[in-house]
PDB file of C-alpha atoms in Angstrom:
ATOM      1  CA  UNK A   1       0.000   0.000   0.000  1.00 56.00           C
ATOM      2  CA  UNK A   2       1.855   3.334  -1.133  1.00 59.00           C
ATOM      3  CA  UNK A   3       0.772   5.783   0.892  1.00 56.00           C
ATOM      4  CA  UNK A   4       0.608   9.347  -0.709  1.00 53.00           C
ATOM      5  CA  UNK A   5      -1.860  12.819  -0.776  1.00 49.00           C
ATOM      6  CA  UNK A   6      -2.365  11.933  -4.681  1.00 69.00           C
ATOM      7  CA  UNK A   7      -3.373   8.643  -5.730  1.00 81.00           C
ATOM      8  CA  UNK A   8      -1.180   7.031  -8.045  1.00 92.00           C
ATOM      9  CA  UNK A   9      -0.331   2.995  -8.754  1.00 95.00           C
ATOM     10  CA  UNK A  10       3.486   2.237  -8.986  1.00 96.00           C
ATOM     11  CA  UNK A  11       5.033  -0.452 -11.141  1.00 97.00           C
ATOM     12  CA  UNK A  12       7.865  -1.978  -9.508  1.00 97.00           C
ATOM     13  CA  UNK A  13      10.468  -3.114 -12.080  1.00 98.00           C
ATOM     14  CA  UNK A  14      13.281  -4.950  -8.811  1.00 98.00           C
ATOM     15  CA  UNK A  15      13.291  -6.353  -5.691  1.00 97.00           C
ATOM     16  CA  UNK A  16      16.799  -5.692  -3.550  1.00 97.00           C
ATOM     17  CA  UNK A  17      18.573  -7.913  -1.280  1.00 97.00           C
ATOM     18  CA  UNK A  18      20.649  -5.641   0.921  1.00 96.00           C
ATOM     19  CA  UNK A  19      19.947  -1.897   3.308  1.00 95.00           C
ATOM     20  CA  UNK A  20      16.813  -3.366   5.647  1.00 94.00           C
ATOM     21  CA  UNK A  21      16.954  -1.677   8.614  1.00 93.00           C
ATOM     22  CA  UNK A  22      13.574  -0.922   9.632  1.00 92.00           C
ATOM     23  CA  UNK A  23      12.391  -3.684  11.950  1.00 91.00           C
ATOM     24  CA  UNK A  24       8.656  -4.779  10.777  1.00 89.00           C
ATOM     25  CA  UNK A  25       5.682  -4.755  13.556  1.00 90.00           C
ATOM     26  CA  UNK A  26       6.732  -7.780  14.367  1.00 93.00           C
ATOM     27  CA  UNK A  27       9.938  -6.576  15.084  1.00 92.00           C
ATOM     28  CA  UNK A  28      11.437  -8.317  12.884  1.00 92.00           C
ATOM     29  CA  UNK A  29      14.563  -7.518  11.140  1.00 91.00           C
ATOM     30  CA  UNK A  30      16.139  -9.365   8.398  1.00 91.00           C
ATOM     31  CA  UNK A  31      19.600 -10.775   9.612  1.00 85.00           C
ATOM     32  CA  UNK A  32      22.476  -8.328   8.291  1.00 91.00           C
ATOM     33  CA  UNK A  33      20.202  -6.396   6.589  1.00 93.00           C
ATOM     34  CA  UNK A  34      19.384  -8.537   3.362  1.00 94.00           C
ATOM     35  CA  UNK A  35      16.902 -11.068   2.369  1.00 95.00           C
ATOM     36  CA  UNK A  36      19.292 -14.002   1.455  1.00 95.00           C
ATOM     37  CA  UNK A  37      23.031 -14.332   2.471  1.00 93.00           C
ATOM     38  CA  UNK A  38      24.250 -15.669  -0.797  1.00 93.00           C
ATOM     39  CA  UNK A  39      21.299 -13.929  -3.414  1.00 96.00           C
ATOM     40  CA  UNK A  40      22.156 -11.473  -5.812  1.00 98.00           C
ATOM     41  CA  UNK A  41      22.039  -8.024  -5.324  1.00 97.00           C
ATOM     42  CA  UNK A  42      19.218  -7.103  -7.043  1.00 98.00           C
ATOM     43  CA  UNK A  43      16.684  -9.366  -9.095  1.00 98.00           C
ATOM     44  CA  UNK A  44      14.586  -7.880 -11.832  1.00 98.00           C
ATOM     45  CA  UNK A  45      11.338  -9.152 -12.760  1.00 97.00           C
ATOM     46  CA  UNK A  46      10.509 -10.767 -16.547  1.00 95.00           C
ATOM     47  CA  UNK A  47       8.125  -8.172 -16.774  1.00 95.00           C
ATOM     48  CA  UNK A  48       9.134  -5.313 -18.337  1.00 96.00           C
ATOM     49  CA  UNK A  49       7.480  -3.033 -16.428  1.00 97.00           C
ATOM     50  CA  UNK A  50       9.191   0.767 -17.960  1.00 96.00           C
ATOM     51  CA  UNK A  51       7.890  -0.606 -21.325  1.00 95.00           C
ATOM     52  CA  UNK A  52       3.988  -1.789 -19.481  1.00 94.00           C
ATOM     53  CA  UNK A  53       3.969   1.756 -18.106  1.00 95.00           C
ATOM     54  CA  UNK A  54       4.420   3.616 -21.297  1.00 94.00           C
ATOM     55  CA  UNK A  55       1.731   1.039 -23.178  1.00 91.00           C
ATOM     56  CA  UNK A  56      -0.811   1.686 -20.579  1.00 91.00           C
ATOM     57  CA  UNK A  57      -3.216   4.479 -19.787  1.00 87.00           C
ATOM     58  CA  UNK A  58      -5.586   4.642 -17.170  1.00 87.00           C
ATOM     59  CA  UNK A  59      -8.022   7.563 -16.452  1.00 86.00           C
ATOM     60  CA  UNK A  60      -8.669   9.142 -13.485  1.00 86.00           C
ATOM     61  CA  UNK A  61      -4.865   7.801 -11.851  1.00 90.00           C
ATOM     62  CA  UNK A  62      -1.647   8.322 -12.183  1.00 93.00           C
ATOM     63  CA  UNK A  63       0.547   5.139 -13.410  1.00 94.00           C
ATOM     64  CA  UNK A  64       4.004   5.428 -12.365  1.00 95.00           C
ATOM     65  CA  UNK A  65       7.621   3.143 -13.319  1.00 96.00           C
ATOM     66  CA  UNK A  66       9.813   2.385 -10.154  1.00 96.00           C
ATOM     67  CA  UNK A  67      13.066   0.369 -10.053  1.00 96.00           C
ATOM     68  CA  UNK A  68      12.898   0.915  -5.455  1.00 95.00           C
ATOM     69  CA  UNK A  69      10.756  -0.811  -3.832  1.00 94.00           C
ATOM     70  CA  UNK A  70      11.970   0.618  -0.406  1.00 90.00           C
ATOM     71  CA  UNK A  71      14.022  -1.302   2.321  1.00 89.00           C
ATOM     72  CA  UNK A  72      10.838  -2.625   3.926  1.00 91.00           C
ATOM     73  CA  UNK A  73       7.975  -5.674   4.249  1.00 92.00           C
ATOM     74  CA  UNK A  74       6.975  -4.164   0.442  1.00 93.00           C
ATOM     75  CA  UNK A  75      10.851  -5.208  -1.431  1.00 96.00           C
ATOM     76  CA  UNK A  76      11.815  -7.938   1.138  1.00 95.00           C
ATOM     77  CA  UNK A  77       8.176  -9.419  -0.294  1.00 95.00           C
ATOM     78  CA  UNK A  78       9.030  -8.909  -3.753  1.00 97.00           C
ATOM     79  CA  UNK A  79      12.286  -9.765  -3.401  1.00 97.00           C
ATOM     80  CA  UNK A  80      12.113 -13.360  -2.201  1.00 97.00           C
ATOM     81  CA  UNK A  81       9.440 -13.669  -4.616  1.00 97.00           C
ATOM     82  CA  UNK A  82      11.841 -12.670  -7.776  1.00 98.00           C
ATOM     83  CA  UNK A  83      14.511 -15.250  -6.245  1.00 98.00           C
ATOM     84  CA  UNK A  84      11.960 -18.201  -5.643  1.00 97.00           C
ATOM     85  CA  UNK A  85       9.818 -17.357  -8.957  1.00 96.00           C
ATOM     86  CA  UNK A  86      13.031 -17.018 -10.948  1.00 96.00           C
ATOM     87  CA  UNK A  87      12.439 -13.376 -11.779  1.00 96.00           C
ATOM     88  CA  UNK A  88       8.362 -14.598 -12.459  1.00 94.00           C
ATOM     89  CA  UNK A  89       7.406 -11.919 -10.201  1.00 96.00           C
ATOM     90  CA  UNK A  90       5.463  -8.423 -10.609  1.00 96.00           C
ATOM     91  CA  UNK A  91       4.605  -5.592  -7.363  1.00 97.00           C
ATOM     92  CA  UNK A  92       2.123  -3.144  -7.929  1.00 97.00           C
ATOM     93  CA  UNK A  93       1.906  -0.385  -5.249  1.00 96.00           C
ATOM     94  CA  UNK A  94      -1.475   0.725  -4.940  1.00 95.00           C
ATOM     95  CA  UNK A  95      -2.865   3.764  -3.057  1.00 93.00           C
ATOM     96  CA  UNK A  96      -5.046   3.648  -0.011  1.00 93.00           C
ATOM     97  CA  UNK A  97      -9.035   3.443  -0.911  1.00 93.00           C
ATOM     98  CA  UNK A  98     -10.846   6.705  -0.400  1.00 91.00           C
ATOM     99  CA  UNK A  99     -14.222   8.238  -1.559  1.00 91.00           C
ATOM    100  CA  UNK A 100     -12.570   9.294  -5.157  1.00 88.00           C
ATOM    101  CA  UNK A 101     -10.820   5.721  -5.141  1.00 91.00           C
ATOM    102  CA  UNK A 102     -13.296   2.991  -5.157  1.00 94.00           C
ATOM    103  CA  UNK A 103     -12.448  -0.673  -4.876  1.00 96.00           C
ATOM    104  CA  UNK A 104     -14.314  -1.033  -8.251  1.00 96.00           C
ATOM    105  CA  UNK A 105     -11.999   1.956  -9.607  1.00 94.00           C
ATOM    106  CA  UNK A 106      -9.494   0.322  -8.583  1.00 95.00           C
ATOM    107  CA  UNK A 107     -10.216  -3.058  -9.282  1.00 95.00           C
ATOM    108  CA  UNK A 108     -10.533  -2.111 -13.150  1.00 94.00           C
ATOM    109  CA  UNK A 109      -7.120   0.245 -13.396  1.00 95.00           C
ATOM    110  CA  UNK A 110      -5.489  -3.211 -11.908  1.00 95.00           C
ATOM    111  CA  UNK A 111      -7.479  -5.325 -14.763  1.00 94.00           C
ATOM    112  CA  UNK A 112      -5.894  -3.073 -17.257  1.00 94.00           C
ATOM    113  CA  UNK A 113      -2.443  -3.466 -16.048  1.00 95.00           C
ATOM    114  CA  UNK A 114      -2.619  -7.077 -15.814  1.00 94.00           C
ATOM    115  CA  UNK A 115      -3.870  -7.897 -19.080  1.00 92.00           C
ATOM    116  CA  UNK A 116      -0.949  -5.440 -20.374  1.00 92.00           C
ATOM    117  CA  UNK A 117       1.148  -7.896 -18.024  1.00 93.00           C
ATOM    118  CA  UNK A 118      -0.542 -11.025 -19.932  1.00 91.00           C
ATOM    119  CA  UNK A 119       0.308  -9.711 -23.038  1.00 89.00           C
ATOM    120  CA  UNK A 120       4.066  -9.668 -22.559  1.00 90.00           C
ATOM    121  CA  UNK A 121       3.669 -12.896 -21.552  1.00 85.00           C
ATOM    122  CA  UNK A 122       2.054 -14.565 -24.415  1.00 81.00           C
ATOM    123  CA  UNK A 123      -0.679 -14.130 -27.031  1.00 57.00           C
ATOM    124  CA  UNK A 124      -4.149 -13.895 -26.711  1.00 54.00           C
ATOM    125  CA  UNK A 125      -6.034 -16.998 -27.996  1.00 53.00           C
ATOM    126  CA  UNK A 126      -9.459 -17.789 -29.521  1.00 57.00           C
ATOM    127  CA  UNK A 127     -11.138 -18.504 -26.246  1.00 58.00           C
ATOM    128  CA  UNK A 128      -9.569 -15.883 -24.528  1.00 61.00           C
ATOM    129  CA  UNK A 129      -7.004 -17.234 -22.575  1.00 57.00           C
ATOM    130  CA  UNK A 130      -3.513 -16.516 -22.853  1.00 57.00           C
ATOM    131  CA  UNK A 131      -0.585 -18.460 -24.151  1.00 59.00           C
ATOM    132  CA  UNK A 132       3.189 -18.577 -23.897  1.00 57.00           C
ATOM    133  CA  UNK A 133       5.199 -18.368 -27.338  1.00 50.00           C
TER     134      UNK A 133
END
């Protein structure tokens, strides 16, 4: 959940392994400050996500191309999910619900990103579905 005056939906393109600090509620802190010991510094997702923000328009919200997650629950999440998925990972950062931004509002500008996701990842078929090449 990005929080923020303005709403706006942020494509994360990488997920980072070291800087954590910031203990969670828990209090939990990851040990020497990075996800895994031995993982790579940074992990980026097979999702191109600069090139789904600049194919994608969505009225009434800002769409907006990231490459920092923050050192936090948000890119320790999509971090270990890059390194277990292989990189078959995507974050979206969404903004808080309000009375402009309705869960149905919402729910639709995410449905628009996702198919734009889909189609990276293969073509549409007859029935609707999508394939991988």
């Amino acid at each position: 959940l990005a929080s923020s005056s303005k709403a706006i939906i942020i494509l994360e393109q990488c997920g980072k392994n070291k800087g954590y600090k910031e203990m969670d509620v828990c209090g939990f802190c990851p040990e020497d400050g990075c996800c895994l010991l031995d993982g790579p510094e940074r992990i980026e997702s097979t999702i191109n996500m600069k090139t789904l923000w600049k194919n994608i328009s969505v009225e009434g919200i800002d769409v907006a191309f990231s490459r920092d997650a923050g050192r936090y629950i948000c890119d320790y999440t999509y971090y270990t999910s890059l390194y277990y998925g292989n990189g078959r990972a995507a974050f979206i950062h969404v903004p808080p619900l309000s009375k402009l931004l309705t869960a149905d509002f919402l729910g639709r500008a995410l449905q628009i990103i996702l198919l734009e996701m889909l189609k990276q990842c293969g073509e549409k078929t007859e029935n609707g579905w999508f394939t991988e090449d």
